[in-house]
Amino acid sequence: MSMTLPKKLMMIGAILAVSACTNANGWGDDDGVGSGQTGATAPGLVTDQTSPAYFQQAIGDRVVFAVDQSTLSDEAQSILAAQAQWLGSNPDYTATIEGHADEQGTREYNLALGARRAAAAREYLISRGVAGNRLKTVSYGKERPLEVCSEEACYSKNRRAVTVLTTDLTG
Amino acid sequence: MRKILSSLLIGHLIGLSALVLPAAAQDGPLRIEITEGVIEPLPYAVPDFVATGSGGTEIAQQLTRVIASDLSGTGLFREVSADAHIGRITDFNAPVQYADWKAVNAQALITGAVQVTGNRLTVQFRVYDVFSGAELGNGLQFAGTTAGWRRMAHKVADAVYSRITGEGGYFDSRVVYVSESGPKNDRRKRLAIMDYDGANVQYLTDSSAIVLAPRFSPTGDRVLYTSYETGFPQVHVLDVGKVKQRIISSEDGVMSFAPRFAPDGKTVVYSQTQGGNTDIYTMDINGRNQRQLTNAPSIETAPSYSPDGSQIVFESDRSGTQQLYVMSANGGEAKRISFGQGRYGTPVWSPRGDLIAFTKQSKGRFHIGVMRTDGSEERLLTASFLDEGPTWSPNGRVIMFTRETQGANGRALLYSVDITGRNLRPVRTPDGGSDPAWSPLQK
């Protein structure tokens, strides 16, 4: 099996050192521009409002959820509203929304739960004007925790939907 | 390997002995009733098989040790160690001195002969009921190659187990699982296959993409699993002999996972997610004739067929929490079968058809349990921080599952337990392991 990237997707700024780091974990599944699943830093300057770094760090690329829930809190809605606005002003970007669960659950259920969370974020972005064909979703279930402790402090960060920017070079 | 009934055949299998088993305290034949939860294992002796031919001695010793490991590993048998033996078996065909084996309290005696000719290996064995002074069943002979000596040992142990318990054996079987390495936040997963006891590990994929939950076909020659190779979780099938894999559900951007074979070996039942909603579907092994079996806004996943192929057990949170349901293999109305406190998932129908194994979450703990197919007689077999994903031994008497330990250094390991909740033990794997699936008994 060779490393494969999703069709037509390409990482932006692949020549940047940060992107090399992103890829250094050896995972074949695409990490996009600053990955939710690995917690890598997006390229660009955080002071540049058109950069993925700004999207990730200034706006916030992720929203978190309550235990076994996929409803969006007020805070999550305001983060997603800002993401929608940014995507509106930066039409060259598309995004994959990654849904994740904490480890308190069976593997299959958590895959389905992560999918619900990603879909909830996607629906909200669409309701704020982002075209549905710019937004894909994928669930990692409990396969890619960001935090490793077995306590709520970690679980609360792992129950997340992360908007990972991508660009479709072939339009 | 060819199984040959040898010229040793003398008499019929059952009813030859009048031994009293300490635990079950039964009158009648040398017999263990597995379902009763054996507390006191049956003592047996298995002196090194008598060897002839070049290299025979080493193979005979190794083979005898594997037989003992199989039998003692069940928790139903206890070996009387060779140090304690008074009797010596130097001639497989000479009469057995029962007094020597009675004196060391071996209730069962297994003797054997190993003959090596070039790369050909022949194994003969006999089982004796020591206290009644009679042979239990017939002498048997297996023939094969020296490279297959472990399988022959497992076949001998299966035959012994079968004679004493009256159940089919499970030692000549394999397990496909997910081998795990690396830290918790950078876990590498690849498919591996091994003998049921952890020997002969072979890797089937590399760790370039996440792989989950492999499942054997009814004949054991194919494996369904979920892979993120395309960036999305999708159902793949792998030919075990050729280590050749292909994707079978390839709709772009659509997640499909939790596949299992139907008993016909041609139909695949699995979960697919559309717009964040997960339902159960079937398709044929080439990815055609897709059919949707459930249509609900809730999560429907982890489907498993009854052995006759007529029904499917699955999990759903349509009631508000994860519970188990049974429906016709054609879909339609489903009947809830789990009603205890907590959440139930990953149901798996026993190969005997009598029980459903599941994962239960209750009060912050995880359990592996079994219940009858109508949900009655629920019995929890294990408890830990995280137990999940049961799979049945070919005879429906043992369950293997994933146990994950707590905290930042937590790792996943394979464990097995019998259906009475006894004999919980780790299954040795080179790295961590998860999502085991037990093969049928090999032919």
Coordinates of C-alpha atoms in Angstrom, one line a residue:
Chain A
M1 CA 0.0 0.0 0.0
S2 CA 1.4 3.4 -0.9
M3 CA 0.7 6.7 0.7
T4 CA -2.3 8.2 -0.9
L5 CA -3.8 11.6 -0.8
P6 CA -7.5 12.2 -1.4
K7 CA -8.1 12.9 -5.0
K8 CA -7.2 16.3 -6.3
L9 CA -6.3 17.5 -2.8
M10 CA -2.9 18.9 -2.2
M11 CA -1.4 20.4 0.8
I12 CA -0.8 24.1 0.6
G13 CA 2.7 25.2 1.2
A14 CA 4.1 21.7 1.1
I15 CA 7.6 23.2 0.9
L16 CA 7.2 24.9 4.3
A17 CA 8.9 23.2 7.2
V18 CA 5.7 23.0 9.2
S19 CA 4.1 21.0 6.5
A20 CA 7.0 18.6 6.4
C21 CA 6.5 18.2 10.1
T22 CA 2.8 17.5 9.6
N23 CA 3.7 14.7 7.2
A24 CA 6.5 13.3 9.3
N25 CA 4.1 11.1 11.3
G26 CA 3.9 8.9 8.2
W27 CA 0.2 8.7 8.1
G28 CA -1.2 8.3 4.6
D29 CA -4.5 10.0 5.2
D30 CA -4.2 13.6 4.2
D31 CA -3.5 16.1 6.9
G32 CA -4.7 19.2 5.0
V33 CA -3.5 22.6 6.0
G34 CA -2.9 22.2 9.7
S35 CA -4.4 19.1 10.9
G36 CA -7.1 18.6 13.5
Q37 CA -6.1 15.0 13.9
T38 CA -2.5 15.7 14.6
G39 CA -2.8 19.1 16.1
A40 CA -0.1 20.5 13.7
T41 CA 0.2 24.2 13.1
A42 CA -1.2 25.6 9.9
P43 CA 1.1 27.5 7.5
G44 CA 1.3 31.3 7.1
L45 CA 1.5 34.2 9.6
V46 CA -1.1 34.5 12.2
T47 CA -1.1 38.2 11.5
D48 CA -2.1 37.7 7.9
Q49 CA -5.9 37.5 7.9
T50 CA -5.9 35.5 4.7
S51 CA -3.6 32.7 6.0
P52 CA -4.6 29.3 7.2
A53 CA -2.6 30.1 10.4
Y54 CA -5.0 33.0 11.0
F55 CA -8.0 30.7 10.4
Q56 CA -6.6 28.1 12.8
Q57 CA -5.3 30.3 15.6
A58 CA -7.1 33.6 15.5
I59 CA -10.6 32.4 14.5
G60 CA -10.3 28.9 15.9
D61 CA -10.5 25.9 13.7
R62 CA -12.3 23.6 16.2
V63 CA -15.4 23.4 18.3
V64 CA -16.0 21.0 21.2
F65 CA -19.0 19.0 22.3
A66 CA -20.5 17.6 25.5
V67 CA -20.4 13.9 26.3
D68 CA -22.2 11.8 23.7
Q69 CA -23.7 15.0 22.1
S70 CA -23.4 16.7 18.7
T71 CA -25.4 19.8 19.5
L72 CA -23.5 23.1 19.0
S73 CA -23.1 25.3 22.0
D74 CA -23.4 29.1 21.7
E75 CA -19.6 29.3 21.8
A76 CA -19.3 26.7 19.1
Q77 CA -21.8 28.6 16.9
S78 CA -19.9 31.8 17.2
I79 CA -16.6 30.1 16.2
L80 CA -18.3 28.5 13.2
A81 CA -19.9 31.8 12.2
A82 CA -16.5 33.3 12.1
Q83 CA -15.2 30.4 10.1
A84 CA -18.0 30.8 7.6
Q85 CA -17.2 34.5 7.3
W86 CA -13.5 33.7 6.6
L87 CA -14.4 31.0 4.1
G88 CA -16.7 33.6 2.4
S89 CA -13.8 36.0 2.0
N90 CA -11.3 33.3 1.0
P91 CA -13.1 31.4 -1.8
D92 CA -10.0 29.5 -2.9
Y93 CA -10.2 27.3 0.1
T94 CA -12.3 24.3 0.7
A95 CA -12.5 22.4 3.9
T96 CA -12.8 18.9 5.4
I97 CA -14.4 18.8 8.8
E98 CA -13.0 16.1 11.0
G99 CA -15.3 14.7 13.7
H100 CA -13.8 13.1 16.8
A101 CA -14.9 11.4 20.0
D102 CA -13.3 10.7 23.3
E103 CA -12.2 7.2 24.3
Q104 CA -15.3 6.5 26.5
G105 CA -17.2 4.5 23.9
T106 CA -17.1 1.6 21.6
R107 CA -15.2 2.0 18.3
E108 CA -18.0 1.8 15.8
Y109 CA -20.4 4.0 17.9
N110 CA -17.6 6.6 18.2
L111 CA -17.1 6.6 14.4
A112 CA -20.8 7.3 13.9
L113 CA -20.8 10.0 16.7
G114 CA -17.8 11.8 15.2
A115 CA -19.7 11.8 11.9
R116 CA -22.6 13.4 13.6
R117 CA -20.4 16.1 15.1
A118 CA -18.7 16.8 11.7
A119 CA -22.1 17.0 10.0
A120 CA -23.4 19.4 12.7
A121 CA -20.5 21.8 12.1
R122 CA -20.9 21.4 8.3
E123 CA -24.6 22.2 8.5
Y124 CA -24.0 25.3 10.5
L125 CA -21.3 26.5 8.1
I126 CA -23.8 26.0 5.2
S127 CA -26.5 27.9 7.2
R128 CA -24.0 30.8 7.3
G129 CA -23.6 30.8 3.6
V130 CA -20.7 28.4 2.8
A131 CA -21.5 26.3 -0.3
G132 CA -22.0 22.7 0.6
N133 CA -19.7 21.5 -2.2
R134 CA -16.8 23.2 -0.5
L135 CA -17.2 21.2 2.7
K136 CA -16.4 17.5 3.2
T137 CA -16.7 15.6 6.4
V138 CA -14.9 12.6 7.9
S139 CA -15.0 11.0 11.3
Y140 CA -12.0 9.6 13.1
G141 CA -14.1 8.3 16.1
K142 CA -11.7 7.8 19.0
E143 CA -8.7 6.9 16.7
R144 CA -7.0 10.3 16.9
P145 CA -7.0 11.8 20.4
L146 CA -5.2 15.1 20.8
E147 CA -4.9 14.7 24.6
V148 CA -3.9 11.4 26.1
C149 CA -5.0 11.5 29.7
S150 CA -8.1 9.5 30.8
E151 CA -9.8 12.4 32.5
E152 CA -12.5 14.9 31.5
A153 CA -9.7 17.6 31.1
C154 CA -8.5 15.6 28.1
Y155 CA -11.8 14.1 27.0
S156 CA -13.4 17.6 26.7
K157 CA -10.7 18.6 24.1
N158 CA -10.9 15.3 22.2
R159 CA -14.7 15.6 21.6
R160 CA -14.2 18.0 18.7
A161 CA -15.0 18.9 15.1
V162 CA -12.0 20.5 13.4
T163 CA -12.3 22.5 10.1
V164 CA -9.2 21.6 8.1
L165 CA -8.5 23.9 5.2
T166 CA -7.7 22.4 1.8
T167 CA -7.5 23.7 -1.7
D168 CA -8.7 22.2 -4.8
L169 CA -6.1 23.1 -7.4
T170 CA -8.0 21.8 -10.3
G171 CA -11.1 23.8 -9.4
Chain B
M1 CA -2.9 -31.6 6.0
R2 CA -4.7 -34.9 5.6
K3 CA -6.4 -36.5 8.5
I4 CA -6.1 -40.3 8.4
L5 CA -8.0 -42.7 10.6
S6 CA -5.3 -45.0 11.6
S7 CA -5.2 -48.7 12.1
L8 CA -5.2 -48.0 15.8
L9 CA -9.0 -47.7 15.8
I10 CA -10.4 -49.8 18.6
G11 CA -13.9 -49.2 19.8
H12 CA -16.0 -46.1 19.9
L13 CA -15.5 -42.6 21.3
I14 CA -17.8 -42.3 24.3
G15 CA -18.8 -44.2 27.3
L16 CA -15.5 -46.0 28.0
S17 CA -14.7 -44.6 31.4
A18 CA -16.2 -44.2 34.8
L19 CA -14.1 -41.4 36.1
V20 CA -15.3 -38.9 38.7
L21 CA -14.4 -35.3 37.8
P22 CA -13.6 -33.4 41.0
A23 CA -15.4 -30.1 40.0
A24 CA -18.5 -31.4 38.4
A25 CA -18.4 -34.5 40.6
Q26 CA -20.2 -36.4 37.9
D27 CA -20.6 -40.1 37.7
G28 CA -20.0 -41.6 34.3
P29 CA -17.5 -40.9 31.7
L30 CA -14.5 -38.6 31.9
R31 CA -16.3 -35.5 31.0
I32 CA -16.1 -31.7 31.7
E33 CA -19.3 -29.7 31.3
I34 CA -17.9 -26.3 30.2
T35 CA -21.1 -24.4 30.8
E36 CA -21.0 -25.1 34.5
G37 CA -17.9 -23.1 35.1
V38 CA -15.2 -25.6 36.1
I39 CA -13.4 -24.5 39.2
E40 CA -11.1 -27.5 39.7
P41 CA -9.3 -28.3 36.4
L42 CA -8.9 -31.9 35.4
P43 CA -5.3 -33.2 36.0
Y44 CA -3.7 -34.9 33.0
A45 CA -0.3 -36.1 32.0
V46 CA 1.2 -35.7 28.5
P47 CA 4.7 -37.2 28.5
D48 CA 6.9 -36.3 25.5
F49 CA 5.7 -38.1 22.5
V50 CA 8.0 -41.0 21.4
A51 CA 10.1 -39.9 18.5
T52 CA 11.5 -41.9 15.5
G53 CA 13.4 -40.5 12.6
S54 CA 16.0 -37.7 12.3
G55 CA 15.1 -34.5 14.1
G56 CA 12.1 -36.3 15.6
T57 CA 13.0 -35.8 19.2
E58 CA 13.0 -32.0 19.0
I59 CA 9.7 -31.9 17.1
A60 CA 8.2 -34.4 19.5
Q61 CA 9.1 -32.3 22.5
Q62 CA 7.9 -29.0 21.0
L63 CA 4.7 -30.6 19.8
T64 CA 4.0 -32.1 23.2
R65 CA 4.5 -28.7 24.8
V66 CA 2.0 -27.0 22.5
I67 CA -0.6 -29.7 23.2
A68 CA -0.1 -29.1 27.0
S69 CA -0.3 -25.3 26.4
D70 CA -3.5 -25.6 24.5
L71 CA -5.2 -27.9 27.1
S72 CA -4.0 -26.0 30.2
G73 CA -4.7 -22.7 28.6
T74 CA -8.4 -23.5 28.6
G75 CA -8.5 -23.5 32.4
L76 CA -10.3 -26.8 32.2
F77 CA -7.2 -29.0 32.5
R78 CA -4.1 -28.9 34.7
E79 CA -1.0 -30.7 33.6
V80 CA 0.8 -33.0 36.0
S81 CA 4.4 -31.9 35.3
A82 CA 6.9 -34.3 33.9
D83 CA 9.1 -33.9 37.0
A84 CA 6.3 -35.7 39.0
H85 CA 5.9 -38.6 36.6
I86 CA 6.8 -42.1 37.8
G87 CA 5.9 -43.9 34.6
R88 CA 7.9 -43.5 31.3
I89 CA 6.4 -44.0 27.9
T90 CA 9.1 -45.3 25.7
D91 CA 7.0 -47.5 23.4
F92 CA 3.7 -46.0 22.1
N93 CA 2.3 -49.4 21.5
A94 CA 3.2 -51.0 24.9
P95 CA 0.4 -51.4 27.5
V96 CA 0.0 -48.4 29.8
Q97 CA 0.9 -49.0 33.5
Y98 CA -2.2 -47.2 34.9
A99 CA -0.9 -47.5 38.5
D100 CA 2.1 -45.2 37.7
W101 CA -0.3 -42.5 36.5
K102 CA -2.9 -43.0 39.2
A103 CA -0.1 -42.5 41.7
V104 CA 0.5 -39.0 40.4
N105 CA -3.2 -38.3 40.2
A106 CA -3.3 -37.9 36.5
Q107 CA -6.9 -38.6 35.6
A108 CA -6.2 -38.4 31.9
L109 CA -3.1 -39.6 30.1
I110 CA -2.1 -38.6 26.6
T111 CA 0.5 -40.6 24.8
G112 CA 1.8 -40.2 21.3
A113 CA 4.4 -41.1 18.7
V114 CA 6.1 -38.8 16.2
Q115 CA 7.7 -40.0 13.1
V116 CA 9.8 -37.8 10.8
T117 CA 10.8 -38.9 7.3
G118 CA 12.5 -36.1 5.4
N119 CA 10.0 -33.2 5.7
R120 CA 7.1 -35.6 6.3
L121 CA 5.7 -35.7 9.8
T122 CA 3.3 -38.3 11.2
V123 CA 1.7 -38.0 14.6
Q124 CA -0.2 -40.7 16.4
F125 CA -1.8 -40.3 19.8
R126 CA -4.1 -42.0 22.4
V127 CA -6.0 -40.7 25.3
Y128 CA -6.5 -42.9 28.4
D129 CA -9.0 -42.6 31.3
V130 CA -6.5 -43.5 34.0
F131 CA -8.8 -44.2 36.9
S132 CA -11.0 -46.6 35.0
G133 CA -8.0 -48.1 33.2
A134 CA -9.3 -47.8 29.7
E135 CA -8.5 -45.9 26.5
L136 CA -10.9 -43.0 25.8
G137 CA -11.9 -43.1 22.2
N138 CA -9.7 -44.3 19.4
G139 CA -6.1 -43.8 18.6
L140 CA -5.7 -41.2 15.8
Q141 CA -3.1 -40.3 13.3
F142 CA -2.3 -37.0 11.6
A143 CA 0.1 -36.7 8.7
G144 CA 1.6 -33.6 7.2
T145 CA 4.9 -31.7 6.8
T146 CA 7.3 -30.9 9.5
A147 CA 6.7 -27.2 8.9
G148 CA 3.1 -27.7 10.0
W149 CA 4.0 -29.3 13.3
R150 CA 2.2 -26.6 15.4
R151 CA -1.0 -27.2 13.5
M152 CA -0.7 -30.9 14.2
A153 CA -0.2 -30.3 17.9
H154 CA -3.4 -28.1 17.8
K155 CA -5.3 -30.9 16.0
V156 CA -4.2 -33.4 18.7
A157 CA -5.3 -31.0 21.4
D158 CA -8.6 -30.3 19.7
A159 CA -9.3 -34.1 19.6
V160 CA -8.4 -34.5 23.3
Y161 CA -10.5 -31.5 24.3
S162 CA -13.4 -32.8 22.2
R163 CA -13.3 -36.2 23.7
I164 CA -13.3 -35.0 27.3
T165 CA -15.7 -32.0 26.9
G166 CA -18.0 -33.4 24.2
E167 CA -17.6 -30.0 22.4
G168 CA -15.8 -29.1 19.2
G169 CA -12.3 -27.8 19.8
Y170 CA -10.8 -24.4 18.9
F171 CA -7.0 -24.7 18.9
D172 CA -6.5 -25.2 15.2
S173 CA -7.7 -21.7 14.4
R174 CA -6.4 -18.2 13.6
V175 CA -7.0 -14.7 14.8
V176 CA -6.9 -11.6 12.7
Y177 CA -6.5 -8.4 14.7
V178 CA -5.1 -4.8 14.6
S179 CA -1.5 -4.6 15.7
E180 CA -0.9 -1.3 17.6
S181 CA 2.3 0.5 18.3
G182 CA 3.3 4.1 19.1
P183 CA 2.0 6.5 21.6
K184 CA -1.7 7.1 22.3
N185 CA -1.8 10.3 20.2
D186 CA 0.2 8.8 17.3
R187 CA -1.0 5.2 17.3
R188 CA 0.1 3.1 14.3
K189 CA -2.3 0.4 13.3
R190 CA -1.8 -2.5 10.9
L191 CA -3.6 -5.8 10.3
A192 CA -2.0 -8.9 11.6
I193 CA -2.9 -12.6 11.6
M194 CA -1.7 -15.2 14.0
D195 CA -2.5 -18.6 15.4
Y196 CA -5.1 -18.4 18.2
D197 CA -2.3 -18.7 20.8
G198 CA -0.3 -15.8 19.4
A199 CA 2.2 -17.9 17.4
N200 CA 3.1 -17.3 13.8
V201 CA 2.3 -13.5 13.6
Q202 CA 2.2 -12.2 10.1
Y203 CA 1.4 -8.6 9.1
L204 CA -1.2 -8.1 6.3
T205 CA -0.9 -4.3 5.8
D206 CA 1.6 -1.6 6.6
S207 CA 0.7 1.2 9.0
S208 CA 0.3 4.0 6.4
A209 CA -3.4 4.2 7.0
I210 CA -5.7 3.6 10.0
V211 CA -7.2 0.1 9.8
L212 CA -10.0 -1.1 12.0
A213 CA -12.1 -4.2 12.9
P214 CA -11.1 -7.0 10.6
R215 CA -13.6 -9.9 10.2
F216 CA -13.2 -13.3 8.7
S217 CA -15.2 -14.9 6.0
P218 CA -17.1 -18.1 7.0
T219 CA -14.3 -20.1 5.4
G220 CA -11.5 -18.0 6.9
D221 CA -9.8 -17.2 3.6
R222 CA -10.9 -13.6 3.3
V223 CA -11.0 -10.7 5.7
L224 CA -13.2 -7.6 5.6
Y225 CA -12.0 -4.5 7.4
T226 CA -12.2 -0.7 7.5
S227 CA -9.3 1.3 6.1
Y228 CA -8.6 5.1 5.9
E229 CA -6.4 4.5 2.8
T230 CA -8.4 6.9 0.7
G231 CA -8.7 9.4 3.5
F232 CA -12.2 8.2 4.4
P233 CA -13.1 5.1 6.3
Q234 CA -14.2 2.5 3.7
V235 CA -14.8 -1.2 3.6
H236 CA -11.9 -3.3 2.1
V237 CA -11.6 -7.0 1.5
L238 CA -8.3 -8.9 1.8
D239 CA -7.4 -12.3 0.4
V240 CA -5.4 -13.8 3.3
G241 CA -3.4 -16.3 1.2
K242 CA -2.3 -13.7 -1.3
V243 CA -2.2 -10.8 1.1
K244 CA -3.9 -8.9 -1.7
Q245 CA -6.5 -6.3 -0.8
R246 CA -9.1 -4.1 -2.6
I247 CA -11.7 -1.5 -1.7
I248 CA -15.3 -2.6 -2.1
S249 CA -17.2 0.5 -1.1
S250 CA -15.7 3.4 -3.0
E251 CA -18.3 6.2 -3.1
D252 CA -16.3 9.3 -2.9
G253 CA -16.4 11.0 0.5
V254 CA -18.9 8.5 1.9
M255 CA -17.9 6.7 5.1
S256 CA -18.5 3.0 5.3
F257 CA -17.4 0.8 8.2
A258 CA -18.2 -2.0 10.6
P259 CA -18.4 -4.7 7.8
R260 CA -19.1 -8.4 8.5
F261 CA -19.7 -11.3 6.2
A262 CA -23.1 -13.1 6.0
P263 CA -22.9 -16.8 6.5
D264 CA -23.2 -17.2 2.7
G265 CA -19.7 -15.7 2.4
K266 CA -20.9 -13.4 -0.4
T267 CA -23.0 -10.8 1.3
V268 CA -21.5 -8.0 3.4
V269 CA -23.5 -6.1 6.0
Y270 CA -22.0 -2.8 7.1
S271 CA -22.7 0.7 8.2
Q272 CA -22.7 3.8 6.0
T273 CA -22.9 7.4 6.9
Q274 CA -24.9 10.0 4.9
G275 CA -25.1 13.6 6.1
G276 CA -23.9 12.6 9.5
N277 CA -26.5 9.8 9.9
T278 CA -25.4 6.2 10.1
D279 CA -27.5 3.3 8.9
I280 CA -27.1 -0.4 8.1
Y281 CA -26.7 -1.6 4.5
T282 CA -25.8 -4.8 2.7
M283 CA -24.0 -5.3 -0.6
D284 CA -22.4 -8.2 -2.4
I285 CA -18.6 -8.8 -2.0
N286 CA -18.0 -6.9 -5.3
G287 CA -19.7 -3.8 -3.9
R288 CA -22.8 -4.2 -6.0
N289 CA -26.5 -4.6 -5.1
Q290 CA -26.4 -2.2 -2.2
R291 CA -29.5 -2.3 0.0
Q292 CA -30.4 -0.1 2.9
L293 CA -31.8 -2.2 5.8
T294 CA -32.4 0.6 8.4
N295 CA -33.7 4.1 7.8
A296 CA -33.7 6.1 11.0
P297 CA -32.2 9.4 12.1
S298 CA -30.4 7.6 14.9
I299 CA -27.0 5.7 14.8
E300 CA -27.4 2.1 13.6
T301 CA -24.1 0.2 13.5
A302 CA -22.1 -2.9 14.4
P303 CA -24.3 -5.5 12.6
S304 CA -23.8 -9.2 13.0
Y305 CA -25.7 -12.1 11.4
S306 CA -27.2 -15.1 13.1
P307 CA -25.4 -18.3 12.0
D308 CA -28.4 -19.3 9.9
G309 CA -28.3 -16.0 8.1
S310 CA -31.9 -15.2 8.9
Q311 CA -31.4 -12.4 11.4
I312 CA -29.1 -9.5 12.2
V313 CA -28.3 -8.1 15.7
F314 CA -27.0 -4.5 15.8
E315 CA -26.7 -1.5 18.0
S316 CA -28.8 1.7 17.8
D317 CA -29.3 4.8 20.0
R318 CA -32.9 5.3 18.7
S319 CA -34.1 5.0 22.3
G320 CA -31.7 7.7 23.4
T321 CA -28.8 5.4 24.4
Q322 CA -26.9 2.6 22.7
Q323 CA -29.0 -0.6 22.9
L324 CA -29.1 -3.9 21.1
Y325 CA -31.8 -4.8 18.5
V326 CA -32.6 -7.8 16.3
M327 CA -34.2 -7.6 12.9
S328 CA -34.8 -9.8 9.9
A329 CA -31.8 -10.1 7.6
N330 CA -34.0 -8.3 5.0
G331 CA -34.4 -5.3 7.4
G332 CA -37.8 -4.1 8.6
E333 CA -38.9 -3.8 12.2
A334 CA -36.4 -4.4 14.9
K335 CA -36.9 -5.7 18.3
R336 CA -35.0 -4.3 21.2
I337 CA -33.3 -7.1 23.3
S338 CA -31.1 -5.2 25.9
F339 CA -32.9 -3.7 28.9
G340 CA -30.3 -3.6 31.7
Q341 CA -28.8 -0.5 33.1
G342 CA -26.2 1.2 30.9
R343 CA -25.2 1.2 27.2
Y344 CA -24.8 -1.9 25.0
G345 CA -22.8 -2.1 21.8
T346 CA -20.8 -4.4 19.4
P347 CA -23.2 -7.4 19.5
V348 CA -21.8 -10.6 18.0
W349 CA -23.9 -13.7 17.4
S350 CA -22.3 -16.9 18.8
P351 CA -21.4 -19.5 16.1
R352 CA -23.6 -22.0 18.0
G353 CA -26.5 -19.5 17.6
D354 CA -27.4 -19.6 21.3
L355 CA -25.9 -16.4 22.7
I356 CA -25.0 -12.9 21.8
A357 CA -21.8 -11.4 23.1
F358 CA -21.6 -7.6 23.6
T359 CA -19.8 -4.7 25.1
K360 CA -21.6 -2.9 28.0
Q361 CA -20.8 0.5 29.5
S362 CA -22.2 1.1 33.0
K363 CA -21.1 3.4 35.8
G364 CA -17.9 4.4 34.0
R365 CA -16.8 0.8 33.5
F366 CA -16.8 -1.5 30.5
H367 CA -17.8 -5.1 30.4
I368 CA -17.9 -8.0 28.0
G369 CA -21.0 -9.9 28.5
V370 CA -23.3 -12.5 26.9
M371 CA -27.1 -12.9 26.8
R372 CA -29.5 -15.2 25.1
T373 CA -30.7 -14.1 21.7
D374 CA -34.0 -12.8 23.2
G375 CA -32.0 -10.7 25.7
S376 CA -32.6 -12.9 28.7
E377 CA -30.0 -14.3 31.1
E378 CA -27.6 -11.4 30.7
R379 CA -24.2 -12.3 32.2
L380 CA -21.2 -10.0 32.5
L381 CA -17.9 -11.8 32.1
T382 CA -15.3 -9.0 32.6
A383 CA -15.0 -5.5 34.0
S384 CA -12.2 -2.9 33.4
F385 CA -11.5 0.7 32.4
L386 CA -12.2 -0.3 28.8
D387 CA -13.1 -3.8 27.5
E388 CA -14.7 -4.0 24.0
G389 CA -15.2 -5.8 20.8
P390 CA -15.9 -9.5 21.6
T391 CA -15.2 -12.3 19.1
W392 CA -16.2 -16.0 19.5
S393 CA -14.0 -19.0 19.4
P394 CA -15.2 -21.5 16.7
N395 CA -16.9 -23.7 19.3
G396 CA -18.7 -20.7 21.0
R397 CA -17.1 -21.4 24.4
V398 CA -14.4 -18.7 24.6
I399 CA -14.5 -15.0 23.8
M400 CA -11.5 -12.9 22.8
F401 CA -11.7 -9.1 23.1
T402 CA -9.7 -5.8 23.4
R403 CA -8.7 -4.5 26.8
E404 CA -7.3 -0.9 26.9
T405 CA -5.6 0.4 30.0
Q406 CA -6.2 3.9 31.4
G407 CA -4.2 7.1 31.1
A408 CA -1.5 8.7 29.0
N409 CA 0.4 5.4 28.6
G410 CA -2.7 3.4 28.1
R411 CA -2.4 0.6 25.6
A412 CA -4.6 -2.0 24.0
L413 CA -4.0 -5.8 24.5
L414 CA -6.0 -8.9 23.5
Y415 CA -7.6 -11.0 26.2
S416 CA -9.7 -14.1 26.3
V417 CA -12.3 -15.3 28.8
D418 CA -14.6 -18.3 28.7
I419 CA -18.4 -17.9 28.7
T420 CA -18.7 -18.7 32.3
G421 CA -16.4 -15.7 33.1
R422 CA -13.5 -17.9 34.1
N423 CA -10.0 -18.1 32.8
L424 CA -9.5 -14.5 31.9
R425 CA -6.0 -14.3 30.3
P426 CA -4.0 -12.1 28.0
V427 CA -3.2 -13.3 24.5
R428 CA 0.5 -12.6 23.8
T429 CA 1.1 -10.4 20.8
P430 CA 4.4 -8.7 19.8
D431 CA 2.9 -5.2 20.1
G432 CA -0.4 -3.9 21.3
G433 CA -3.5 -5.5 19.8
S434 CA -7.1 -4.6 19.3
D435 CA -10.2 -5.7 17.4
P436 CA -9.6 -9.5 17.3
A437 CA -11.7 -11.7 15.1
W438 CA -11.5 -15.5 15.5
S439 CA -11.4 -17.7 12.4
P440 CA -13.5 -20.8 12.0
L441 CA -11.7 -24.1 12.8
Q442 CA -9.2 -24.8 10.0
K443 CA -9.8 -27.7 7.7

